[in-house]
Coordinates of C-alpha atoms in Angstrom, one line a residue:
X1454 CA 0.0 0.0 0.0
X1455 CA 0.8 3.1 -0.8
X1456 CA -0.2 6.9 0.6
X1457 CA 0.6 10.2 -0.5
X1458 CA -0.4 13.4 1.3
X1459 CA -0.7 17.0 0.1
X1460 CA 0.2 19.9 2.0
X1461 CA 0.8 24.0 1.4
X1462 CA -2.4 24.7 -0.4
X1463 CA -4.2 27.8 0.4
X1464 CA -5.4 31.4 -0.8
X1465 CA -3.0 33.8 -2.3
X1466 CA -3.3 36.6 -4.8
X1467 CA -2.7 36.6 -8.1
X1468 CA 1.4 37.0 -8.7
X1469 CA 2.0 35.5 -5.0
X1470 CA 3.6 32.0 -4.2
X1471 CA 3.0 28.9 -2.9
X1472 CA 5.1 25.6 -2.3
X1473 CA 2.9 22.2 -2.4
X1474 CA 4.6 19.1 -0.6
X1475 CA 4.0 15.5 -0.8
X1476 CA 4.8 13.0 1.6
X1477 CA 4.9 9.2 0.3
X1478 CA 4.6 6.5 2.4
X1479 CA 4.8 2.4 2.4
X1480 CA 5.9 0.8 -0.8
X1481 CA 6.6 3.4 -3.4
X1482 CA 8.8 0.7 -5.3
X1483 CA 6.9 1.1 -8.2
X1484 CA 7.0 4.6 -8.1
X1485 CA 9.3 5.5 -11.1
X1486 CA 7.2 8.9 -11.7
X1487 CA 5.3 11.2 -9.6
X1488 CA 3.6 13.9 -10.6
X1489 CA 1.4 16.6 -9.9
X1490 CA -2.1 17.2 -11.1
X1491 CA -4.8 19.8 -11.0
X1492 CA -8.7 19.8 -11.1
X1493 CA -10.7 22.6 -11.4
X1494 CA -14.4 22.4 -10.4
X1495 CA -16.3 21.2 -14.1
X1496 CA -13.1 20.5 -15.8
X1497 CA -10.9 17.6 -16.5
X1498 CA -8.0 16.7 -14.5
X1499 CA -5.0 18.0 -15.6
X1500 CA -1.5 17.6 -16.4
X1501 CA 0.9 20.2 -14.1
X1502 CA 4.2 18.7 -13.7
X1503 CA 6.5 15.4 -13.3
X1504 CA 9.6 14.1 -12.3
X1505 CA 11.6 10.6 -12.5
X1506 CA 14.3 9.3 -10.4
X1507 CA 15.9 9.0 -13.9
X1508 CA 17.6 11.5 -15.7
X1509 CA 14.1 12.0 -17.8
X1510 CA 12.3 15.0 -17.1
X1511 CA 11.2 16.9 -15.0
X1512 CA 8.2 18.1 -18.0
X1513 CA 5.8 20.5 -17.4
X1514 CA 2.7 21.8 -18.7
X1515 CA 2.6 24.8 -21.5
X1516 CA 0.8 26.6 -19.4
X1517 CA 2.8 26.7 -16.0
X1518 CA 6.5 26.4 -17.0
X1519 CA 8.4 29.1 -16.0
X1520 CA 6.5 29.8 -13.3
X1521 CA 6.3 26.0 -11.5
X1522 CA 8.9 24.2 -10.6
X1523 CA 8.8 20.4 -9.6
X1524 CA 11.6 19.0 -6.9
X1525 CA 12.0 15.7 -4.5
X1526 CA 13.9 14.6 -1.3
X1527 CA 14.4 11.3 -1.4
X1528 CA 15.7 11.1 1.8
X1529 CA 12.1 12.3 3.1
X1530 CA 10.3 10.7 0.4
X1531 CA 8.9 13.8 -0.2
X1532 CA 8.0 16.1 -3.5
X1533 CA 7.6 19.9 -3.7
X1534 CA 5.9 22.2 -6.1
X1535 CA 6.7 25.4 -6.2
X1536 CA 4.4 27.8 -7.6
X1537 CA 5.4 31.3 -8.2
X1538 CA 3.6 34.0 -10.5
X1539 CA 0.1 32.4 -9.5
X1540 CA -3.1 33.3 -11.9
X1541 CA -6.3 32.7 -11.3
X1542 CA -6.7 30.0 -13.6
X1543 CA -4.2 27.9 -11.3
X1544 CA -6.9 27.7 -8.9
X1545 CA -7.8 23.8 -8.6
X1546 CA -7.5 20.9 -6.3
X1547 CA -3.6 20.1 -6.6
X1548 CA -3.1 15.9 -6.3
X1549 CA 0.6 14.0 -6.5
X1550 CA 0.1 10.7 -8.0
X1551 CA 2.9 8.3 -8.5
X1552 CA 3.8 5.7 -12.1
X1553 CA 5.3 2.7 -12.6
X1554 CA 5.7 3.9 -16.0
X1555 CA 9.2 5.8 -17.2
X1556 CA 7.6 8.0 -19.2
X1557 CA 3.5 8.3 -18.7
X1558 CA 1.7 10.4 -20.9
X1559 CA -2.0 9.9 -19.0
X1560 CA -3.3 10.2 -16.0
X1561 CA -4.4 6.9 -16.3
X1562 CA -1.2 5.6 -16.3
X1563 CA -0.7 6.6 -12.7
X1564 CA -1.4 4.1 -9.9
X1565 CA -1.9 6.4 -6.6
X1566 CA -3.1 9.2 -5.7
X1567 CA -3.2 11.5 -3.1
X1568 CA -6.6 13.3 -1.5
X1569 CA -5.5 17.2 -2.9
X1570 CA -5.1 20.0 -1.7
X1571 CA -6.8 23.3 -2.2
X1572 CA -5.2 26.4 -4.1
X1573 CA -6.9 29.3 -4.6
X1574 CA -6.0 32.2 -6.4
X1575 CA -7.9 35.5 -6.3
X1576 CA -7.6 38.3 -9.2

């Protein structure tokens, strides 16, 4: 089993900051990718950001690089997002996920998932 927690959402306006974390815990040995996805309320969940313990990646989505940036500890087990230059149109339900898969292309290609974490940006 495997569990993933969010942490650092919140409220911020627009141009502000904000650094996610997630905490993985019990067997993560088929976690060759995590990632980070968004969902805002009526829309599809999205591609943000991802990262391998192999030299591939990290990728990001058009519309956030430059202004995210994806990291891990692997000592903690941990991955960060950090968020700068925030728009209202980042607002969504953040989630980490974790892949077997080198490379996934889909959501669907990710086995866990954590229970998101709120970010909310105001204009």
């Amino acid at each position: 089993q495997v569990q993933l927690v969010e942490s650092g959402g919140g409220s911020v306006q627009a141009g502000g900051s904000l650094r996610l974390s997630c905490v993985a815990s019990g067997r993560t040995f088929s976690g060759y990718t995590m990632a980070w996805f968004r969902q805002a309320p009526g829309k599809e969940r999205e591609f943000v950001a991802a990262i391998s313990w192999a030299t591939f990646g990290p990728y990001y989505a058009d519309s956030v690089k430059g202004r995210f940036a994806i990291s891990r500890d692997n000592v903690k087990n941990t991955m960060y997002l950090q968020m700068n230059r925030l728009k209202p149109e980042d607002t969504a339900v953040y989630y980490c996920a974790t892949s077997g898969a080198v490379k996934p292309t889909s959501l669907h290609e990710y086995n866990y998932w954590g229970q998101g974490t709120q970010v909310t940006v105001s204009s």
